[in-house]
Structure formats: C-alpha cells, structure tokens
Coordinates of C-alpha atoms in Angstrom, one line a residue:
M24 CA 14.2 -39.8 -6.6
S25 CA 15.6 -41.2 -9.8
N26 CA 17.0 -44.7 -9.7
T27 CA 19.8 -43.9 -12.1
T28 CA 22.9 -41.6 -12.1
T29 CA 24.4 -39.8 -15.0
S30 CA 27.6 -41.8 -14.7
L31 CA 28.6 -44.3 -17.3
N32 CA 30.2 -47.7 -16.7
S33 CA 33.1 -49.2 -18.7
Q34 CA 30.6 -50.4 -21.4
G35 CA 29.2 -46.9 -21.8
R36 CA 25.8 -47.7 -20.3
T37 CA 24.0 -45.6 -17.7
V38 CA 24.8 -46.8 -14.1
E39 CA 21.9 -47.2 -11.7
S40 CA 21.9 -46.3 -8.1
L41 CA 22.2 -49.4 -5.9
P42 CA 18.8 -50.3 -4.3
F43 CA 18.7 -50.4 -0.5
S44 CA 18.0 -54.2 -0.6
K45 CA 21.2 -54.7 -2.5
K46 CA 23.1 -52.5 -0.1
I47 CA 22.1 -54.9 2.6
V48 CA 23.4 -57.8 0.5
Y49 CA 26.7 -56.0 0.0
A50 CA 26.9 -55.5 3.7
L51 CA 26.3 -59.2 4.3
G52 CA 29.4 -59.9 2.3
Q53 CA 31.3 -57.9 4.9
L54 CA 29.7 -59.9 7.6
G55 CA 30.9 -63.1 5.9
W56 CA 34.5 -62.0 5.4
S57 CA 34.7 -60.5 8.9
L58 CA 33.6 -63.8 10.4
A59 CA 36.0 -65.8 8.2
S60 CA 39.0 -63.7 9.1
Y61 CA 38.3 -63.2 12.8
G62 CA 39.7 -66.5 14.0
A63 CA 43.0 -66.3 12.2
A64 CA 43.4 -62.6 13.1
N65 CA 42.7 -63.0 16.8
F66 CA 43.0 -66.6 18.0
L67 CA 46.2 -68.1 16.5
N68 CA 48.2 -66.9 19.5
Y69 CA 45.5 -68.3 21.8
L70 CA 45.8 -71.7 20.1
Y71 CA 49.5 -72.0 19.6
L72 CA 50.7 -70.0 22.7
P73 CA 47.8 -70.9 25.1
P74 CA 47.1 -69.5 28.5
Q75 CA 46.9 -71.8 31.6
E76 CA 43.6 -73.4 32.7
G77 CA 43.4 -75.6 35.7
G78 CA 47.2 -75.6 36.1
A79 CA 48.0 -76.7 32.6
A80 CA 48.1 -75.2 29.1
L81 CA 44.6 -75.0 27.6
F82 CA 45.8 -76.7 24.3
P83 CA 48.5 -79.3 23.7
R84 CA 51.8 -78.2 22.1
M85 CA 51.7 -78.3 18.3
I86 CA 54.6 -76.0 17.3
H87 CA 57.8 -74.8 19.1
Q88 CA 56.8 -72.4 21.8
G89 CA 60.1 -70.9 23.0
Y90 CA 62.2 -68.2 21.5
V91 CA 63.9 -69.1 18.2
V92 CA 65.6 -65.9 16.9
G93 CA 66.6 -63.7 19.8
V94 CA 63.4 -62.9 21.5
L95 CA 61.2 -63.9 18.6
T96 CA 58.9 -66.9 18.5
V97 CA 57.7 -69.3 15.7
I98 CA 54.1 -68.1 16.0
G99 CA 55.2 -64.5 16.0
L100 CA 57.4 -64.9 12.9
I101 CA 54.7 -66.8 11.0
L102 CA 52.0 -64.3 11.9
A103 CA 54.4 -61.4 11.0
F104 CA 55.2 -63.0 7.6
G105 CA 51.5 -63.6 7.0
R106 CA 50.7 -60.0 7.6
I107 CA 53.6 -58.7 5.6
W108 CA 52.6 -61.1 2.8
D109 CA 49.0 -59.9 3.1
A110 CA 50.2 -56.3 3.0
V111 CA 52.4 -56.9 -0.1
T112 CA 49.6 -58.6 -2.0
D113 CA 47.1 -55.9 -1.3
P114 CA 48.4 -53.3 -3.8
L115 CA 49.2 -56.1 -6.3
I116 CA 45.6 -57.4 -6.2
A117 CA 44.3 -53.8 -6.2
V118 CA 46.2 -53.0 -9.4
F119 CA 45.1 -56.2 -11.1
S120 CA 41.6 -55.6 -10.0
D121 CA 41.7 -52.0 -11.4
K122 CA 43.0 -53.3 -14.7
N123 CA 40.7 -56.3 -15.0
K124 CA 38.1 -56.3 -17.7
S125 CA 36.1 -59.5 -16.9
K126 CA 32.5 -59.5 -18.3
I127 CA 31.1 -60.2 -14.8
G128 CA 32.9 -57.2 -13.4
R129 CA 36.5 -56.5 -12.4
R130 CA 35.7 -56.7 -8.6
R131 CA 33.3 -59.7 -8.8
F132 CA 35.8 -61.7 -10.7
F133 CA 38.4 -61.7 -7.9
M134 CA 35.8 -62.1 -5.2
A135 CA 34.3 -65.2 -6.9
T136 CA 37.8 -66.7 -7.4
A137 CA 38.7 -66.3 -3.7
V138 CA 35.6 -67.1 -1.8
V139 CA 36.0 -70.9 -1.5
P140 CA 39.7 -71.1 -0.6
F141 CA 39.3 -68.1 1.8
A142 CA 36.6 -69.9 3.8
L143 CA 38.5 -73.2 3.7
F144 CA 41.9 -71.9 4.9
S145 CA 40.1 -70.0 7.7
V146 CA 39.7 -73.5 9.3
L147 CA 43.0 -75.1 8.1
V148 CA 45.2 -72.6 10.0
F149 CA 43.9 -74.2 13.2
V150 CA 44.6 -77.8 12.2
A151 CA 47.9 -79.5 13.2
P152 CA 48.0 -82.6 10.9
F153 CA 51.3 -83.9 12.3
G154 CA 50.3 -84.7 15.8
T155 CA 49.9 -82.8 19.1
G156 CA 51.5 -82.9 22.5
E157 CA 54.3 -85.5 23.0
Q158 CA 53.6 -87.1 19.6
A159 CA 53.8 -83.8 17.7
N160 CA 56.2 -83.3 14.9
I161 CA 56.6 -79.6 15.8
A162 CA 58.8 -78.8 12.7
A163 CA 56.2 -80.3 10.3
N164 CA 53.3 -78.5 12.0
G165 CA 55.3 -75.3 11.9
I166 CA 55.7 -75.6 8.1
W167 CA 52.1 -76.5 7.7
L168 CA 51.0 -73.4 9.7
F169 CA 53.3 -71.2 7.6
V170 CA 51.8 -72.5 4.4
T171 CA 48.2 -72.3 5.5
V172 CA 48.6 -68.8 7.0
T173 CA 50.2 -67.6 3.8
L174 CA 47.4 -69.0 1.6
F175 CA 44.8 -67.8 3.9
Y176 CA 46.0 -64.2 3.6
L177 CA 46.4 -64.4 -0.1
F178 CA 42.8 -65.5 -0.7
M179 CA 41.5 -63.1 2.0
T180 CA 43.2 -60.2 0.1
M181 CA 41.7 -61.4 -3.2
Y182 CA 38.2 -61.1 -1.7
V183 CA 38.6 -58.1 0.6
T184 CA 40.5 -55.6 -1.5
P185 CA 38.1 -55.7 -4.4
F186 CA 35.2 -55.7 -2.0
F187 CA 36.3 -52.4 -0.4
A188 CA 37.1 -50.9 -3.8
W189 CA 33.5 -51.8 -4.8
M190 CA 32.2 -49.5 -2.2
S191 CA 33.7 -46.5 -3.9
E192 CA 32.0 -47.5 -7.1
L193 CA 28.7 -48.6 -5.8
G194 CA 28.3 -45.4 -3.8
H195 CA 27.8 -42.5 -6.2
S196 CA 28.1 -39.6 -3.7
S197 CA 30.0 -38.9 -0.4
N198 CA 26.9 -39.4 1.7
E199 CA 26.0 -42.6 -0.1
R200 CA 29.5 -43.9 0.5
L201 CA 29.2 -42.9 4.2
E202 CA 25.9 -44.9 4.3
L203 CA 27.5 -48.0 2.8
S204 CA 30.5 -47.6 5.1
T205 CA 28.2 -47.4 8.1
M206 CA 26.3 -50.5 6.9
I207 CA 29.4 -52.6 6.4
S208 CA 30.8 -51.3 9.7
I209 CA 27.7 -52.7 11.4
T210 CA 28.1 -56.1 9.7
W211 CA 31.8 -56.1 10.3
A212 CA 31.1 -55.7 14.0
L213 CA 28.5 -58.4 13.9
G214 CA 31.1 -60.7 12.3
A215 CA 33.6 -59.9 14.9
M216 CA 31.1 -60.4 17.7
I217 CA 30.1 -63.8 16.3
G218 CA 33.7 -64.7 15.7
A219 CA 34.5 -63.8 19.3
Q220 CA 32.1 -66.4 20.5
A221 CA 34.6 -69.2 19.5
P222 CA 35.7 -69.8 23.1
A223 CA 32.0 -70.0 24.2
L224 CA 31.1 -72.4 21.4
Q225 CA 34.3 -74.3 22.2
G226 CA 33.1 -74.7 25.8
M227 CA 29.7 -76.0 24.6
F228 CA 31.4 -78.6 22.4
Q229 CA 33.7 -79.6 25.3
A230 CA 30.6 -80.1 27.5
Q231 CA 29.6 -82.7 24.9
G232 CA 32.8 -84.6 25.4
M233 CA 35.1 -83.1 22.8
S234 CA 38.7 -82.2 23.7
A235 CA 39.5 -78.5 24.0
L236 CA 41.4 -78.6 20.7
K237 CA 38.8 -80.5 18.7
A238 CA 36.0 -78.3 20.2
F239 CA 37.8 -75.1 19.1
Q240 CA 38.5 -76.4 15.6
S241 CA 34.8 -77.4 15.3
A242 CA 33.7 -73.9 16.3
Q243 CA 35.9 -72.5 13.5
G244 CA 34.5 -75.0 11.0
V245 CA 30.9 -73.8 11.8
F246 CA 31.9 -70.2 11.3
A247 CA 33.7 -71.0 8.0
L248 CA 30.5 -72.5 6.5
V249 CA 28.3 -69.5 7.6
S250 CA 30.9 -67.1 6.3
F251 CA 31.1 -68.8 2.9
I252 CA 27.3 -68.5 2.4
L253 CA 27.4 -64.8 3.3
M254 CA 30.4 -64.0 1.1
V255 CA 28.8 -65.6 -2.0
L256 CA 25.6 -63.5 -1.8
P257 CA 26.9 -60.1 -3.1
I258 CA 28.8 -61.9 -5.9
I259 CA 25.5 -63.5 -7.1
V260 CA 23.1 -60.7 -6.4
I261 CA 24.9 -57.4 -7.4
D262 CA 25.4 -56.8 -11.1
E263 CA 28.6 -54.8 -11.2
N264 CA 28.1 -53.6 -14.8
R265 CA 24.6 -52.3 -13.8
Y266 CA 25.4 -50.5 -10.5
A267 CA 29.1 -49.7 -10.4
E268 CA 30.9 -46.7 -11.8
S269 CA 33.7 -48.9 -13.1
V270 CA 36.3 -47.6 -15.5
P271 CA 39.3 -49.9 -15.9
C272 CA 42.7 -48.3 -15.5
D273 CA 45.6 -49.6 -17.7
D274 CA 48.5 -48.1 -15.7
G275 CA 51.2 -50.6 -14.6
F276 CA 51.8 -51.6 -11.0
F277 CA 54.6 -49.2 -10.2
T278 CA 52.9 -46.3 -12.0
S279 CA 49.6 -46.8 -10.2
I280 CA 51.2 -47.1 -6.8
G281 CA 53.6 -44.2 -7.4
N282 CA 50.8 -41.9 -8.5
V283 CA 48.7 -42.7 -5.4
I284 CA 51.6 -42.3 -3.0
K285 CA 52.3 -38.8 -4.5
D286 CA 48.9 -37.8 -3.0
R287 CA 50.5 -36.5 0.2
N288 CA 47.2 -36.0 2.0
F289 CA 46.3 -39.7 1.4
L290 CA 49.8 -40.7 2.5
R291 CA 49.5 -38.8 5.8
F292 CA 46.1 -40.4 6.5
T293 CA 47.5 -43.9 5.9
L294 CA 50.5 -43.3 8.1
S295 CA 48.1 -42.4 10.9
D296 CA 46.1 -45.5 10.1
F297 CA 49.3 -47.5 10.2
A298 CA 50.0 -46.5 13.8
Y299 CA 46.4 -47.2 14.8
W300 CA 46.5 -50.7 13.5
I301 CA 49.6 -51.5 15.5
S302 CA 47.9 -50.4 18.7
L303 CA 44.6 -52.2 17.8
Y304 CA 46.5 -55.4 17.2
F305 CA 47.8 -55.3 20.8
I306 CA 44.4 -54.7 22.3
N307 CA 42.6 -57.3 20.1
N308 CA 45.1 -60.1 20.5
G309 CA 46.0 -59.2 24.0
L310 CA 42.4 -59.1 25.3
M311 CA 42.3 -62.8 26.0
Y312 CA 45.5 -62.5 28.1
Y313 CA 44.2 -59.4 29.9
I314 CA 41.1 -61.3 31.0
T315 CA 42.7 -64.6 31.9
V316 CA 46.2 -63.5 33.2
L317 CA 45.7 -60.0 34.6
L318 CA 42.1 -60.4 35.9
G319 CA 42.1 -64.1 36.5
L320 CA 38.7 -64.6 34.8
P321 CA 37.7 -67.7 32.7
K322 CA 38.3 -67.7 29.0
E323 CA 34.5 -67.7 28.3
T324 CA 34.4 -64.1 29.7
Y325 CA 36.1 -63.0 26.4
S326 CA 33.0 -63.9 24.4
S327 CA 30.5 -62.2 26.7
L328 CA 32.7 -59.0 26.8
F329 CA 32.7 -58.8 23.1
I330 CA 28.9 -59.1 23.0
L331 CA 28.7 -56.2 25.4
M332 CA 31.3 -54.1 23.6
F333 CA 29.8 -54.4 20.2
L334 CA 26.1 -54.1 21.3
V335 CA 27.0 -50.8 23.0
S336 CA 29.1 -49.8 20.0
F337 CA 26.0 -50.4 17.7
A338 CA 24.1 -47.8 19.7
F339 CA 26.6 -45.2 18.5
Y340 CA 26.7 -46.2 14.8
I341 CA 23.9 -43.9 13.7
P342 CA 25.0 -41.0 15.9
V343 CA 28.5 -41.3 14.5
N344 CA 27.1 -41.0 11.0
F345 CA 25.3 -37.7 11.8
I346 CA 28.0 -36.3 14.0
A347 CA 30.6 -36.9 11.3
R348 CA 28.6 -34.8 8.8
A349 CA 28.3 -32.0 11.4
V350 CA 31.8 -31.7 12.9
G351 CA 33.9 -33.5 10.3
R352 CA 35.4 -37.0 10.1
K353 CA 38.9 -36.0 11.0
R354 CA 37.8 -34.4 14.3
L355 CA 35.8 -37.4 15.2
L356 CA 38.7 -39.7 14.5
M357 CA 40.9 -37.6 16.8
I358 CA 38.4 -38.0 19.6
A359 CA 38.4 -41.8 19.0
F360 CA 42.2 -41.9 19.3
G361 CA 41.9 -40.1 22.7
L362 CA 39.3 -42.6 23.9
F363 CA 41.5 -45.5 22.9
G364 CA 44.4 -43.9 24.8
I365 CA 42.2 -43.8 28.0
L366 CA 41.3 -47.5 27.4
F367 CA 44.9 -48.6 27.2
V368 CA 45.8 -46.8 30.3
F369 CA 42.9 -48.4 32.1
C370 CA 43.9 -51.9 30.9
S371 CA 47.4 -51.4 32.1
L372 CA 46.0 -51.1 35.7
F373 CA 44.1 -54.4 35.5
G374 CA 44.5 -56.3 38.8
Y375 CA 45.7 -53.2 40.7
L376 CA 42.4 -51.4 41.0
P377 CA 40.1 -51.8 44.0
L378 CA 37.3 -53.1 41.8
P379 CA 36.0 -56.6 41.2
A380 CA 37.7 -58.2 38.2
M381 CA 34.5 -58.5 36.2
T382 CA 33.7 -54.8 36.8
Q383 CA 37.1 -53.8 35.5
A384 CA 36.5 -56.0 32.4
M385 CA 33.1 -54.5 31.7
I386 CA 34.4 -50.9 32.1
A387 CA 37.1 -51.6 29.5
A388 CA 34.5 -53.0 27.1
L389 CA 32.3 -49.9 27.5
L390 CA 35.4 -47.6 27.0
A391 CA 36.2 -49.4 23.7
A392 CA 32.6 -49.2 22.3
I393 CA 32.6 -45.6 21.0
P394 CA 36.0 -45.5 19.4
L395 CA 35.3 -48.9 17.8
A396 CA 32.2 -47.4 16.2
I397 CA 34.1 -44.4 14.9
F398 CA 37.1 -46.3 13.5
G399 CA 34.7 -48.9 12.1
I400 CA 32.8 -46.3 10.0
L401 CA 34.9 -43.3 9.1
P402 CA 38.2 -44.6 7.6
N403 CA 36.6 -46.5 4.7
A404 CA 34.3 -43.6 3.9
M405 CA 37.3 -41.2 4.0
V406 CA 39.4 -43.4 1.6
S407 CA 36.4 -43.6 -0.8
D408 CA 36.2 -39.8 -0.8
M409 CA 39.9 -39.4 -1.4
A410 CA 39.7 -41.9 -4.3
E411 CA 36.9 -40.0 -5.9
A412 CA 38.6 -36.6 -5.4
Y413 CA 41.7 -38.1 -7.0
A414 CA 39.6 -39.3 -10.0
I415 CA 38.0 -35.9 -10.3
E416 CA 41.4 -34.1 -10.3
T417 CA 43.3 -36.6 -12.6
G418 CA 40.7 -38.5 -14.6
M419 CA 42.2 -41.8 -13.3
Y420 CA 39.8 -44.2 -11.4
K421 CA 42.0 -46.1 -9.0
A422 CA 39.8 -46.9 -6.0
G423 CA 41.4 -50.4 -5.9
V424 CA 44.8 -49.0 -5.4
F425 CA 43.6 -46.5 -2.8
F426 CA 42.1 -49.2 -0.7
G427 CA 44.9 -51.6 -1.5
F428 CA 47.6 -49.2 -0.3
R429 CA 45.5 -48.4 2.8
T430 CA 45.1 -52.0 3.7
F431 CA 48.8 -52.5 2.9
M432 CA 49.7 -50.0 5.5
S433 CA 47.2 -51.3 8.0
K434 CA 48.5 -54.9 7.6
M435 CA 52.1 -53.8 7.9
G436 CA 51.0 -52.3 11.2
Q437 CA 49.5 -55.6 12.2
S438 CA 52.6 -57.4 11.1
I439 CA 54.7 -55.3 13.6
G440 CA 52.1 -56.1 16.3
A441 CA 52.3 -59.8 15.3
V442 CA 56.1 -59.8 15.8
L443 CA 56.1 -57.9 19.0
L444 CA 53.1 -59.3 21.0
P445 CA 54.2 -63.0 21.4
S446 CA 57.7 -61.8 22.5
I447 CA 56.4 -59.3 24.9
V448 CA 53.8 -61.5 26.6
M449 CA 56.5 -64.1 27.4
I450 CA 58.4 -61.5 29.5
G451 CA 58.4 -62.5 33.2
A452 CA 56.9 -66.0 32.5
Q453 CA 57.6 -68.4 35.4
Q454 CA 58.7 -72.0 35.1
G455 CA 55.9 -74.0 33.5
E456 CA 54.2 -70.9 32.1
V457 CA 54.0 -69.7 28.5
V458 CA 53.1 -66.1 29.2
G459 CA 54.1 -63.7 32.0
T460 CA 52.0 -61.2 33.9
S461 CA 54.5 -58.3 33.5
G462 CA 54.8 -59.0 29.7
V463 CA 51.0 -59.0 29.2
R464 CA 50.8 -55.7 31.1
L465 CA 53.6 -54.2 29.0
T466 CA 51.6 -54.7 25.8
T467 CA 49.2 -52.0 26.9
V468 CA 52.0 -49.5 27.1
F469 CA 53.1 -50.3 23.5
A470 CA 49.4 -49.9 22.4
L471 CA 49.2 -46.5 24.0
A472 CA 52.5 -45.3 22.5
F473 CA 51.3 -46.1 18.9
C474 CA 47.9 -44.6 19.6
V475 CA 49.6 -41.3 20.5
I476 CA 51.7 -41.4 17.3
G477 CA 48.5 -42.0 15.2
F478 CA 46.8 -39.0 16.8
I479 CA 49.8 -36.7 16.0
L480 CA 49.9 -37.9 12.3
L481 CA 46.2 -37.4 11.9
L482 CA 46.7 -33.7 12.7
L483 CA 48.5 -33.4 9.3
Y484 CA 45.6 -34.7 7.2
N485 CA 43.8 -32.0 5.2
E486 CA 40.1 -33.0 5.2
K487 CA 39.0 -29.6 4.0
K488 CA 40.8 -30.0 0.7
V489 CA 39.1 -33.3 -0.1
Q490 CA 35.6 -32.1 0.7
E491 CA 36.0 -28.9 -1.3
T492 CA 37.0 -31.0 -4.4
L493 CA 34.0 -33.2 -4.0
A494 CA 31.6 -30.3 -3.4
K495 CA 32.8 -28.3 -6.4
H496 CA 32.5 -31.3 -8.7
H497 CA 28.9 -32.2 -7.6
Q498 CA 27.8 -28.5 -7.8
N499 CA 28.9 -28.6 -11.5

C-alpha cells in the first residue's frame, strides 16, 4: 500500500497517509484532554454540592448552596454559563481554526496555544482560595469559580475543537476516519475511566492524613500533570503540513456557520445529538448520587463501577466498528438510544428492587457499556463523513465548523443539564441535607425523556445520501 495520497495540502505538496504509530499518538492526545476535562465535567456538583458521609457533608461549604434565583443554584448557574460559553466559543474557534494559516498548521497552532492553561484550569476550578466552612467568603469563592470555569472551557475549546477537526483531515477515507474515531473513542474512555478514579485516589490520600478537600484537589492535580504530557504529544509528533488534507477557508464567521446549518441532514443529526447530551449529562453527573443516595453505597463504589463499565465497553469497540460497516451507523445509534432508555428506567428503580445494592449498581454499569461504545465511536466518524461530503459537493473545506457546531449543540445540551440537575436533586431534601432522594430519582425520568426525543430526531437523518456522495467521489 502506498504511503501517500493524491490529495494536496494548502502548500500544494502531496499529503501522506498518517502512519499507524502516529495515529496512536493522535489518540493519546484524546486520552489527555479526556482526563483533563473529566473532573470539571463530572465532579463540580460533587465538590460544591456534596453528598452526606458519616452524617455530615463530605466537603466543607465553599459557595452558597441554597436556591438563589427561583429554584436555581449558584453551582447550577455557573456550570450552565460555563457550558453555554463553551458552546458559543466552539463555532468561533472552529471558524478561526479553519481560516488560520500558521506555518505549523492551522490545528496545531490552536492546540499548542491552549494546552498549558487547559491543564492548569482543570485543577483551579476545584480550588477555593477564599476559605472554606465557617471562614469561607462564599461570594468571593463564587466569583473565583465563575472565572476559572469560564477560562477552563475557553482553553478546552481551543484544544478540543481543532483536535476533532484534525481527524477529518488526517483520515483520508471514510474507513480511515472510522478507524481514527474508534482509536480516540478507546482513549477517551480510558481518560474517563482514569478520571473517575478521583474519589478512590482521594480516599488513598485521606488515608495518609489529608483532609477530604485537600485529598480530592491533590488527585485532580496528579491527573492534570498526566493530561498535559499526553496532550502535548500529537502537537510535537504530527506534522500537519505533511499528513493533513488542510485547505484554509476564508469565509467569515456568519457565512461559514450559515452555510453549514443549511445542510439540513447535518442539522437533524446535531439536534438528535443535542437531546442525547442532555440525557447523558444527567446520568454522568447523577451517578454519584444514584450510588450514594439511592443505593446507600460508599463513594468509592463510583470508581470501581466506572472501571467495570468501561472495561466491558472496550470489549465492544471492535465489534461496533465492524457492525457499523455492515448495518449502517444510524441503525446502530438507534439501538444505542434504546439501550440507554432501558438503563434510565432501571436506575429510576434503584432501592426498590429485591436485589443487593451492589448487584443493582453492577447491572446498571453493564447496561451502559454497549451504548457508551456505540456513542463513543460513531458520532465523530459520522460528522467527519458529513464534512467530507459537504467539501465534495461545495468545494469548501469546513471540518472545523462542522465539528464546532456539533460540539456547540452538544454543549448547549449539557448546559441545560447543568441548570436542571442541581435544582432537581435538591427536591425533597430533609433538614440538614443538600440533596433529596426523590429529586435524585427524578433525574432519571428527565434523562429518559430526552433520550426518547433524540431517538425520534435521529429517524430524520439521511445516512444513505452521505454515503452515496462519498462512494461516488472515491469511485471517480
């Protein structure tokens, strides 16, 4: 097999196929940013709205924990703004990345700029510099959290959006992009699995005499250092001008976004993705509550369940790759929606079933494994295919905007989840409690509802049209 393609990069030189060793390095970048982002995406509620342990809150109060605007909370509003800000900056960074003409590569430039502050702020969002407990200046800590969350998501976007767009340009065929998507899905899952060990690592540090708060912050610091090293590797190793089919696009922001939104097939797909991310936010951020509040298990169970869930999920990564080629990616995503729906129904019954609590938790982890593998692999590959089909039909290379708008919609979904979850989990809280059992259980109903909406919207996506465009082009 030749190690070059007939494509030309922006300098007019022949673009080589990416060697397998460099595909691994690219995937390690995904492991790095997955680990860096996991804590802020999944543990801010845990830290600032903590569950009970031993009759008291696990962490001291650092910000205001009650309702502030109707039924909205400070942590919910900050997280919602962070996600909305993250969503808004996605298409902006995407357009700037598409237009960029840096000598080191338009994607590498943004990734290199973002990598240090991204890793740094992944720790600072868990730091309350203005005291804790009775000595806390809760207003100042709230402002600090707002600022650090905002900056965290800015630099995360500057790394992640060009990183995803890179996949469309480093993979020179639909199958090669599916291979890259599978590889980064594996490393994303590894990053999430490692990041989920924060409570376990916290427990280890506590056993050495650290306070719960200091132990958790130290765990996040360790993860930030590891993630920085991994995120730097693809920036250093992969020569974008040598391996990427990169053609800068000079369209303005509104023109670029408008043209992509006019692709109705892509818009239908992203609306389905939008609903999926709302439901996923509830299950991801609610899992700690399901384990500790509904099942009465210790917080460390969260870490062991994630290991089980992702190890089982890994077993399905290669089968998903082959099945998707045989039956179609859309059909497999619809099956995944159905499996997630079953999962949410099961979680809503936690504590009522005549099964040991640990058995219920393990069944839920196993139920989640297959759809996590499917959703982890297929959407990125599908967006890459849509971006290439668009370029074939229009002559405009806007992979950055395609991925930027997709992540915009996904993060808007997470923003809605971030607003709703803290408010819902407080429903039914008794005196001296921060979260209530009935509220925690209600989150599974919301997750199921949005899962059903996502399934219905996916029915409107025309996969056949995209694949026919790609097949016709490559035949020629």
